[in-house]
mmCIF file of C-alpha atoms and ligand atoms in Angstrom:
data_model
loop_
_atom_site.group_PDB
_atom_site.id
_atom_site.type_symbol
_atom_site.label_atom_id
_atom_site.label_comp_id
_atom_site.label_asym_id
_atom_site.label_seq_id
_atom_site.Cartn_x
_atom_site.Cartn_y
_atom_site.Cartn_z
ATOM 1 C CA UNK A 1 0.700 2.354 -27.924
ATOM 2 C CA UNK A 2 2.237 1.308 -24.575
ATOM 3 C CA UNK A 3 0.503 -1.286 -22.765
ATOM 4 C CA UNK A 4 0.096 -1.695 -18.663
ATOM 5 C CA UNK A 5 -1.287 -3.632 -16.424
ATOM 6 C CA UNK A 6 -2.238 -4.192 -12.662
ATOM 7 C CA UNK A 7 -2.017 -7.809 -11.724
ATOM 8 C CA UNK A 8 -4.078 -9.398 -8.596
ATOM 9 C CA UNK A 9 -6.629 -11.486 -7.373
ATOM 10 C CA UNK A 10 -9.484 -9.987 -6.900
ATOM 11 C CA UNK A 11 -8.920 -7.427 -9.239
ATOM 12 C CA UNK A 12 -13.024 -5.869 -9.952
ATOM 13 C CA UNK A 13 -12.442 -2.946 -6.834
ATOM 14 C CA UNK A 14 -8.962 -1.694 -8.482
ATOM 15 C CA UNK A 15 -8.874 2.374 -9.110
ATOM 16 C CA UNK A 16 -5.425 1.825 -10.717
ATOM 17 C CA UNK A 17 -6.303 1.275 -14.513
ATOM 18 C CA UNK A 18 -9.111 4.606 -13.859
ATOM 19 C CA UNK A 19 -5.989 6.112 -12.242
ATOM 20 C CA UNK A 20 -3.512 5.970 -14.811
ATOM 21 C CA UNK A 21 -5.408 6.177 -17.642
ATOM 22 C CA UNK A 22 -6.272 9.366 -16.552
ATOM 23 C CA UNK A 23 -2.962 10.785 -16.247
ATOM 24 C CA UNK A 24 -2.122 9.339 -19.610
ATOM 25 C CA UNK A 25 -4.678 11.932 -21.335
ATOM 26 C CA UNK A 26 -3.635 14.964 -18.901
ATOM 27 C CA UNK A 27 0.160 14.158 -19.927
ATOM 28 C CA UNK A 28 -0.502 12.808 -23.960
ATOM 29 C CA UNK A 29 0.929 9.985 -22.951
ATOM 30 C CA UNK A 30 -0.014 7.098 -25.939
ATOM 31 C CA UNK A 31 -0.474 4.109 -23.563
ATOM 32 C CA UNK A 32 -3.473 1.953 -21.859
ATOM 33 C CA UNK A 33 -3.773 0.522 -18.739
ATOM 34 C CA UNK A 34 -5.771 -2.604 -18.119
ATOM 35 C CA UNK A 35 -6.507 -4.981 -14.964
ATOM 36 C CA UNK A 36 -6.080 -8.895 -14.926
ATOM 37 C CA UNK A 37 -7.562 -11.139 -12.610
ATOM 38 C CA UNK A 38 -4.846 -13.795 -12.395
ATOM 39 C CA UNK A 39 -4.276 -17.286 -10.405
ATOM 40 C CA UNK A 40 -0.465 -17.482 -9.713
ATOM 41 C CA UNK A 41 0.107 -20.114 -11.969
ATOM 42 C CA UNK A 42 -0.070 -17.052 -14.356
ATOM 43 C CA UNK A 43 2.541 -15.160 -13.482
ATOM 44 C CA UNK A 44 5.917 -16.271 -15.125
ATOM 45 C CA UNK A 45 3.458 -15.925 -18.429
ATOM 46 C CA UNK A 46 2.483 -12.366 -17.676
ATOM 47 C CA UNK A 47 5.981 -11.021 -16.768
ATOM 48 C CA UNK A 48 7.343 -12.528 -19.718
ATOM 49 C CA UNK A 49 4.833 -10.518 -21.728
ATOM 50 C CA UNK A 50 7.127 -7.712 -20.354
ATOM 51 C CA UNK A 51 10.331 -9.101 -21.848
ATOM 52 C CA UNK A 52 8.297 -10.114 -25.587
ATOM 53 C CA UNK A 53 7.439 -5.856 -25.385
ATOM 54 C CA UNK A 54 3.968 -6.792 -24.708
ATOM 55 C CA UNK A 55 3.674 -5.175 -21.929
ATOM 56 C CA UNK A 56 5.720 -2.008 -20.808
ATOM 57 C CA UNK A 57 4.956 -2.022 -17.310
ATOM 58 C CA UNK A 58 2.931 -3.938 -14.062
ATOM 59 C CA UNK A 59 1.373 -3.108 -11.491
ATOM 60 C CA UNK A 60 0.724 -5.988 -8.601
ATOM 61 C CA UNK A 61 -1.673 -6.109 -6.039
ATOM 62 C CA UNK A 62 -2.683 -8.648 -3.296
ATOM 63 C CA UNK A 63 -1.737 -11.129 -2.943
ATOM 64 C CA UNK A 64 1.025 -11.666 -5.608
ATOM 65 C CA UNK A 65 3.378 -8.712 -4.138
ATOM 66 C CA UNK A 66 5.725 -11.198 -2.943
ATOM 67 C CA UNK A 67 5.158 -13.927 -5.775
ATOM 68 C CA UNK A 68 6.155 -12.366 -8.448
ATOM 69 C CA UNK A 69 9.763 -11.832 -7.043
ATOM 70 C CA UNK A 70 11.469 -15.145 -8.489
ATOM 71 C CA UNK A 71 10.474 -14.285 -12.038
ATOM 72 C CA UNK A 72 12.426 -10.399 -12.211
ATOM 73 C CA UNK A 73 16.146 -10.442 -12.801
ATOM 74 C CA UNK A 74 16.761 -7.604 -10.075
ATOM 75 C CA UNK A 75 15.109 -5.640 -7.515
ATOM 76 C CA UNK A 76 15.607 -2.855 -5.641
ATOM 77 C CA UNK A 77 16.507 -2.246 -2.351
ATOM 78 C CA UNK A 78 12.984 -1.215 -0.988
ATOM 79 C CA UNK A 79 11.813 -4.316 -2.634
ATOM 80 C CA UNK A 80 14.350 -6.703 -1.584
ATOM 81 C CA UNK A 81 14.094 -5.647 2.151
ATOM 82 C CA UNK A 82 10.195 -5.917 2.143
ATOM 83 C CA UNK A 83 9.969 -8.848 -0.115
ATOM 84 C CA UNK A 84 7.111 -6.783 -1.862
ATOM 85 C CA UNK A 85 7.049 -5.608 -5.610
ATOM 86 C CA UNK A 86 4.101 -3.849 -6.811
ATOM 87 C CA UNK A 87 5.708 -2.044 -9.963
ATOM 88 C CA UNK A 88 7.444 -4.423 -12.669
ATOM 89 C CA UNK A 89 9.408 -2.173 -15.782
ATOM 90 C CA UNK A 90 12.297 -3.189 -18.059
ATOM 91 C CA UNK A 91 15.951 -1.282 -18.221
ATOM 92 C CA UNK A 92 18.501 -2.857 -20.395
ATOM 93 C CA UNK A 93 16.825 -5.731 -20.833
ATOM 94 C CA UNK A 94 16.335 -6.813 -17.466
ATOM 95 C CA UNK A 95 12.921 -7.082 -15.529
ATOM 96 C CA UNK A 96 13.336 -4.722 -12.262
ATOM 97 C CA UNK A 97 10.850 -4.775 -9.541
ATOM 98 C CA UNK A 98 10.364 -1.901 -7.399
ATOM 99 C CA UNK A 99 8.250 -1.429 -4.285
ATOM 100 C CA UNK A 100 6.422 2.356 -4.653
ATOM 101 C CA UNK A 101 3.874 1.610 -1.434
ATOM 102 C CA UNK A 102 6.574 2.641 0.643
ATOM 103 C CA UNK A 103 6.811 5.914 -0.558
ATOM 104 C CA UNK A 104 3.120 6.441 -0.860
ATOM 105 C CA UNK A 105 2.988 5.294 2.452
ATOM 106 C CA UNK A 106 5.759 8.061 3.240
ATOM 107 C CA UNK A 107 3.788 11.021 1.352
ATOM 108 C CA UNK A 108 0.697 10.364 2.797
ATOM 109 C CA UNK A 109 2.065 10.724 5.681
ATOM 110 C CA UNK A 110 3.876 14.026 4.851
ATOM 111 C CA UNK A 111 0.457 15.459 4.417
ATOM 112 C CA UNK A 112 -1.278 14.668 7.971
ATOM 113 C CA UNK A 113 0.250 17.282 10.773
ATOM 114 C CA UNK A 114 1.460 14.320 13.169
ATOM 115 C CA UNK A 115 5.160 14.488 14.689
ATOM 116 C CA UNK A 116 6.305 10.806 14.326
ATOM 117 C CA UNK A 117 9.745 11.017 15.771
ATOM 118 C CA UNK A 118 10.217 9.194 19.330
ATOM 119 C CA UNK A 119 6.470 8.157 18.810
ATOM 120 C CA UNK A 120 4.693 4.467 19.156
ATOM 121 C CA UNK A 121 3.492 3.232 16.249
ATOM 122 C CA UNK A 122 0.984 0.264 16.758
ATOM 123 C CA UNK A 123 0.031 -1.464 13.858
ATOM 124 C CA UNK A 124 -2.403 -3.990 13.456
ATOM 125 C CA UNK A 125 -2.351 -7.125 10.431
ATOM 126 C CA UNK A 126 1.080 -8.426 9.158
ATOM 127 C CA UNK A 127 0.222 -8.980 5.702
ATOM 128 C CA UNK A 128 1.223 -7.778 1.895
ATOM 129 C CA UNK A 129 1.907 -4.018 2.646
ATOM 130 C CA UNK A 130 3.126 -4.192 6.793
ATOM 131 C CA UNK A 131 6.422 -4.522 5.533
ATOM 132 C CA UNK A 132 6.427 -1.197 3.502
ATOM 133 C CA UNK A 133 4.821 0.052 6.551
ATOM 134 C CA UNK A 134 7.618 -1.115 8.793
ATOM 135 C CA UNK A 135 10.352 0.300 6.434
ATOM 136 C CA UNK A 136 8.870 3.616 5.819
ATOM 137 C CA UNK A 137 7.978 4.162 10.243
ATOM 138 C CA UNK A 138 11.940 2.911 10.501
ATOM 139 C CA UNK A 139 13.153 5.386 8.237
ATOM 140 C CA UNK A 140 11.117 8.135 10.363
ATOM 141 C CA UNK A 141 12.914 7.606 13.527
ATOM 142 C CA UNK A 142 9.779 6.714 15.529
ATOM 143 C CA UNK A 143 10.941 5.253 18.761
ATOM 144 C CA UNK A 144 8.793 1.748 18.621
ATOM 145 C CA UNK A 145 6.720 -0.443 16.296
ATOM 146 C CA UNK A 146 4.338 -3.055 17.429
ATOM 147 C CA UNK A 147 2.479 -5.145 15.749
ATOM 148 C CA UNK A 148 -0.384 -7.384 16.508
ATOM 149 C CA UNK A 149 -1.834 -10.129 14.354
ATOM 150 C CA UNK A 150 -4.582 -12.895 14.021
ATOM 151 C CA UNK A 151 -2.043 -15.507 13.186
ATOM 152 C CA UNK A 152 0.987 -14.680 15.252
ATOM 153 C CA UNK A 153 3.136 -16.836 13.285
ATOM 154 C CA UNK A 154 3.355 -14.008 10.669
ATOM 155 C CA UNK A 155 3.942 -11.075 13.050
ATOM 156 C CA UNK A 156 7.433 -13.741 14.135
ATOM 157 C CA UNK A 157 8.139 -13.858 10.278
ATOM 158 C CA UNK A 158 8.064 -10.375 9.923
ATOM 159 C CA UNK A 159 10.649 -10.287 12.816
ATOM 160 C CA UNK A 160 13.071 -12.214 10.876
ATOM 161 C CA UNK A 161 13.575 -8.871 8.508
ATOM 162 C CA UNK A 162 12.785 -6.317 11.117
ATOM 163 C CA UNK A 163 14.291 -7.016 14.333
ATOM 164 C CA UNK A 164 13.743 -3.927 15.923
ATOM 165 C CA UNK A 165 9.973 -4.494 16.000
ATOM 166 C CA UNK A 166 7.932 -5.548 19.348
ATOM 167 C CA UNK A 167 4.887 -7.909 19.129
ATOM 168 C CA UNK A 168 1.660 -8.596 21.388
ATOM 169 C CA UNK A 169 -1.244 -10.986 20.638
ATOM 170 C CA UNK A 170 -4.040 -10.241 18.381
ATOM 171 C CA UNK A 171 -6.684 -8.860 21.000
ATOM 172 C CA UNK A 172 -4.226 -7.099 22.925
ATOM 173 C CA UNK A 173 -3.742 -3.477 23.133
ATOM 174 C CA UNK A 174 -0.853 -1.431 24.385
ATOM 175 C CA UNK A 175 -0.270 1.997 24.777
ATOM 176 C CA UNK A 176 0.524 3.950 21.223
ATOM 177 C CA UNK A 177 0.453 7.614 20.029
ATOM 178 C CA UNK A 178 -0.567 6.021 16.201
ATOM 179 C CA UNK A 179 -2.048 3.041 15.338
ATOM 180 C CA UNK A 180 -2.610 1.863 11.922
ATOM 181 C CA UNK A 181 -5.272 -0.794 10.622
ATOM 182 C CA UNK A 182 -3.641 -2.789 7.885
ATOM 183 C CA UNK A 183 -6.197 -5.700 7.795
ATOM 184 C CA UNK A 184 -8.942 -6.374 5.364
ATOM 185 C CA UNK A 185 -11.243 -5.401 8.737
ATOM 186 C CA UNK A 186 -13.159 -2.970 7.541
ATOM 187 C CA UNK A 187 -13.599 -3.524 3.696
ATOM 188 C CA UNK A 188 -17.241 -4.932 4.500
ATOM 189 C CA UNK A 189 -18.927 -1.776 6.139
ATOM 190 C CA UNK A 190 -19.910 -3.608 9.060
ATOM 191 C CA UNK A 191 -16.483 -5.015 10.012
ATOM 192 C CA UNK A 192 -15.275 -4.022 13.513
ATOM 193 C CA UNK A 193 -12.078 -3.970 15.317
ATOM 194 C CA UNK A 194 -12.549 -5.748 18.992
ATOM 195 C CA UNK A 195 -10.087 -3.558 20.735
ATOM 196 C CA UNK A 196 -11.719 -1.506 23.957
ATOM 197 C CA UNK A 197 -10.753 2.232 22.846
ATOM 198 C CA UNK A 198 -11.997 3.559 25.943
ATOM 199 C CA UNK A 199 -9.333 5.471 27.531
ATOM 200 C CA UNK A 200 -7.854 7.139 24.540
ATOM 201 C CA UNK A 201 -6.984 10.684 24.377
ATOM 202 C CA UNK A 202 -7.485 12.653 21.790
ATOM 203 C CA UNK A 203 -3.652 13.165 20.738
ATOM 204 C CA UNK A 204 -3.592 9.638 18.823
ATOM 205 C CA UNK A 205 -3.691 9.936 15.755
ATOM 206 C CA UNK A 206 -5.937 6.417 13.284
ATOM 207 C CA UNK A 207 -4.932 5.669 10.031
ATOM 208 C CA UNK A 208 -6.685 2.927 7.782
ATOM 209 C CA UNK A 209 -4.529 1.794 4.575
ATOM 210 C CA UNK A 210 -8.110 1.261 3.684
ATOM 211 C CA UNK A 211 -9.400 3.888 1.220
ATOM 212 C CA UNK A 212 -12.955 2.213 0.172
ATOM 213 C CA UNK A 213 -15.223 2.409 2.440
ATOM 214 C CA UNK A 214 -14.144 6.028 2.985
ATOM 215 C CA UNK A 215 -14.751 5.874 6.279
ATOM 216 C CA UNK A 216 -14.358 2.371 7.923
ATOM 217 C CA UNK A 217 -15.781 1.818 11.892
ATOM 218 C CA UNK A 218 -12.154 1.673 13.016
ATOM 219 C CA UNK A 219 -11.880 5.655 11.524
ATOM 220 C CA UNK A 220 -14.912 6.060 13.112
ATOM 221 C CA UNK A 221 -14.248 4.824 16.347
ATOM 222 C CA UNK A 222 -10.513 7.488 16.038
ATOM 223 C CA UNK A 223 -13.029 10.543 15.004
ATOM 224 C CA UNK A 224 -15.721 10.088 18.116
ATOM 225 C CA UNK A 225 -12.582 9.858 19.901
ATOM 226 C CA UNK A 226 -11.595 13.385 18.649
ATOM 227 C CA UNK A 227 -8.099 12.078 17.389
ATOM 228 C CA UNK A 228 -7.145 12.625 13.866
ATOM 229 C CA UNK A 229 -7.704 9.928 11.262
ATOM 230 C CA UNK A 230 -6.654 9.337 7.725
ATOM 231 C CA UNK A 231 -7.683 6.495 5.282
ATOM 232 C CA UNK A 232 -5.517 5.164 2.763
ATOM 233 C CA UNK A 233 -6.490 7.009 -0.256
ATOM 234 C CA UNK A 234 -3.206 9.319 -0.599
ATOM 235 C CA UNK A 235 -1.332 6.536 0.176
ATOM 236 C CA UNK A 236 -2.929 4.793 -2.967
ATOM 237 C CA UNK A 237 -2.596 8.059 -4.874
ATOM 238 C CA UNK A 238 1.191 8.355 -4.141
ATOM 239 C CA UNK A 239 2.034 4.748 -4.870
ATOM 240 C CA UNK A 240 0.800 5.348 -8.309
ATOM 241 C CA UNK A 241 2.267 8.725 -9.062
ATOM 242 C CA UNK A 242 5.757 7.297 -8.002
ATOM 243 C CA UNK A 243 4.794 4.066 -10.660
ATOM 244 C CA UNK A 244 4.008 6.447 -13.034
ATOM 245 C CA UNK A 245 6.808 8.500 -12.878
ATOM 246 C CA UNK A 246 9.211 5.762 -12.869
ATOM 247 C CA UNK A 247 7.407 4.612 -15.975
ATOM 248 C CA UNK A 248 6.987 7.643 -17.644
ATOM 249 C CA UNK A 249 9.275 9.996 -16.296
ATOM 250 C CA UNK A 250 6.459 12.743 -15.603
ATOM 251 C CA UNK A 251 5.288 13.784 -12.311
ATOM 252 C CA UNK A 252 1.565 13.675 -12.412
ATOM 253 C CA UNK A 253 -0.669 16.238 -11.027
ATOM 254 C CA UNK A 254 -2.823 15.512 -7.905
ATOM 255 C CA UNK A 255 -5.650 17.644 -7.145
ATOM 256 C CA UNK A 256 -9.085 17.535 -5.731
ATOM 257 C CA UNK A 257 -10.399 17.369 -9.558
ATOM 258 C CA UNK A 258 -8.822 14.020 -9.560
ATOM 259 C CA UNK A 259 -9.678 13.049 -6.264
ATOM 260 C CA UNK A 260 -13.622 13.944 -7.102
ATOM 261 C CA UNK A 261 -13.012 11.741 -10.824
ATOM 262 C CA UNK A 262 -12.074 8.761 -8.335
ATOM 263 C CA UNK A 263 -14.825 9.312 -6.279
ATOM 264 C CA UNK A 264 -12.053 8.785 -3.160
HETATM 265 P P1 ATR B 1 -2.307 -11.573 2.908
HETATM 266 O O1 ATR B 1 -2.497 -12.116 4.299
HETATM 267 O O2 ATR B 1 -2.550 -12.551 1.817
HETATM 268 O O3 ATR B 1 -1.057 -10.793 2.741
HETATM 269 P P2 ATR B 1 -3.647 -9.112 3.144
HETATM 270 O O4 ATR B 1 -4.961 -8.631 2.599
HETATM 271 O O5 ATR B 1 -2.431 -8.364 2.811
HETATM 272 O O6 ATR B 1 -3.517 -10.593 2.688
HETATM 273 O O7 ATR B 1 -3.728 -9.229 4.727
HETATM 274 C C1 ATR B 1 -4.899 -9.442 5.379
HETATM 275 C C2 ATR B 1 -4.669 -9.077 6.854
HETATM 276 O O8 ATR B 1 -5.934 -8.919 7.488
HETATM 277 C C3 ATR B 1 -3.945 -10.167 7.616
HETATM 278 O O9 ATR B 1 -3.151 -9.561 8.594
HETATM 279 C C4 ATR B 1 -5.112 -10.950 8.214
HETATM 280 O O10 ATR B 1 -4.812 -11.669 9.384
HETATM 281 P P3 ATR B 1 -4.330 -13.198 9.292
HETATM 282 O O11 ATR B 1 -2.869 -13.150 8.972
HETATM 283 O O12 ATR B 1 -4.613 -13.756 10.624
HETATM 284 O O13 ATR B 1 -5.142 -13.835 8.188
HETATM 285 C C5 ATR B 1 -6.040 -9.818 8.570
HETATM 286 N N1 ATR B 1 -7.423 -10.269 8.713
HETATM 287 C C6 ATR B 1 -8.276 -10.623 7.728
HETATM 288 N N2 ATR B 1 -9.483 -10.978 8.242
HETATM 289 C C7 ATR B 1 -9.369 -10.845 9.597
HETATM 290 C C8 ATR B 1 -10.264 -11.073 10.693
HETATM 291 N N3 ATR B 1 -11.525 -11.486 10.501
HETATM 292 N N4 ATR B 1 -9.815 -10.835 11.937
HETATM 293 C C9 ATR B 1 -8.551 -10.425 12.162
HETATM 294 N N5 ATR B 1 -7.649 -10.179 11.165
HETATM 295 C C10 ATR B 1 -8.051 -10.398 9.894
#
């Protein structure tokens, strides 16, 4: 039986191990897929488990995206841009890492009808999954990204790897036609957002990479406004079909029977 994993700290909230093991029974696929809370002294153990044929494949979540990069022989080119791996597999004997948020990011996208191209794209938190953000909105040909964090001194590291990007302080808020919450603000139900949305017509389009709450007060705030808003469950749906398919070399089905087994 092939063995997986999804690697992270915390770990109790993750949908991925419900996720894939339910493709594995749709598709016959012989395999299980377990969660491990880790400490990142763990890692070089746990992605050598790969390279004993332990383990056939990881998944890692935050905070470790970046950490486990100096323990894989190669990456690819999403990966190496974003300096973010969240799927781990072996060819030929070497441990690849891959970066599939992008393209979930991407597909997720694909499904809301909102023309990016020459748009502003305002996007608020520079941690673990901005980058993938960054890439996939540059690949779209939207005319400007800006980005607005707590601790500024991460919005000037993300710079360093995307130049084209503009920044503003944490608080500010300048004009956009999408703005995306990429923070842990909003995880705890009660969590707001202190940007003054007054002023905002309804042609914006919100979009929370958070999928749990469904609905977060920073969707809320987009909906009363009458814009269009989107959490990040297909975003978390994609990023694990494209794992799975790199894995497994299946496409998996999505449909609203899986959507109502994950409750999303
Ligand atoms: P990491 O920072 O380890 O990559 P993350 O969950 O990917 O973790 O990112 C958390 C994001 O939410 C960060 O942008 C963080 O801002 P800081 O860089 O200033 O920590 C943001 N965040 C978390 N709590 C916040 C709060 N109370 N107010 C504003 N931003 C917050």
């Amino acid at each position: 039986m092939k063995k997986y994993l999804v690697i992270g700290n915390p770990i109790e909230h993750s949908l991925s191990p419900k996720l894939h093991n339910y493709w594995f029974e749709k598709n016959n696929i012989n395999a299980n897929y377990d969660k491990r809370k880790i400490d990142k002294s763990e890692i070089k153990q746990i992605i050598s488990e790969i390279k004993d044929d332990k383990l056939d494949g990881i998944n890692v979540t935050v905070p470790f995206k970046s950490d486990v990069i100096p323990f894989l022989d190669a990456l690819s080119e999403e990966s190496q841009i974003t300096q973010s791996v969240n799927t781990i597999y072996k060819q030929d004997k070497k441990l690849i890492g891959h970066n599939t948020d992008i393209k979930g990011f991407e597909l997720s996208l694909k499904e809301i009808q909102f023309a990016l191209e020459n748009k502003t794209i305002f996007i608020l938190g520079a941690g673990g999954v901005v980058p993938s953000i960054i890439y996939a909105l540059e690949k779209l040909d939207v005319s400007k990204i800006i980005v607005s964090n707590r601790t500024k001194q991460k919005t000037e590291n993300l710079k360093k790897y995307f130049s084209n990007i503009s920044i503003v302080d944490w608080g500010d808020q300048p004009e956009f036609d999408m703005i995306i919450n990429a923070t842990s603000l909003g995880l705890n139900k009660e969590d707001n957002i202190n940007l003054n949305f007054k002023n905002i017509n309804k042609e914006k389009l919100f979009y929370d990479v958070i999928y749990n709450p469904k609905e977060t007060n920073f969707l809320r705030t987009g909906k009363n406004l009458g814009c269009k808003v989107s959490n990040g469950k297909m975003m978390f749906i994609y990023q694990a079909s494209e794992a799975f398919k790199l894995w497994h070399r299946v496409k998996p089905e999505i449909n609203e029977e899986l959507k109502k087994y994950l409750n999303l």
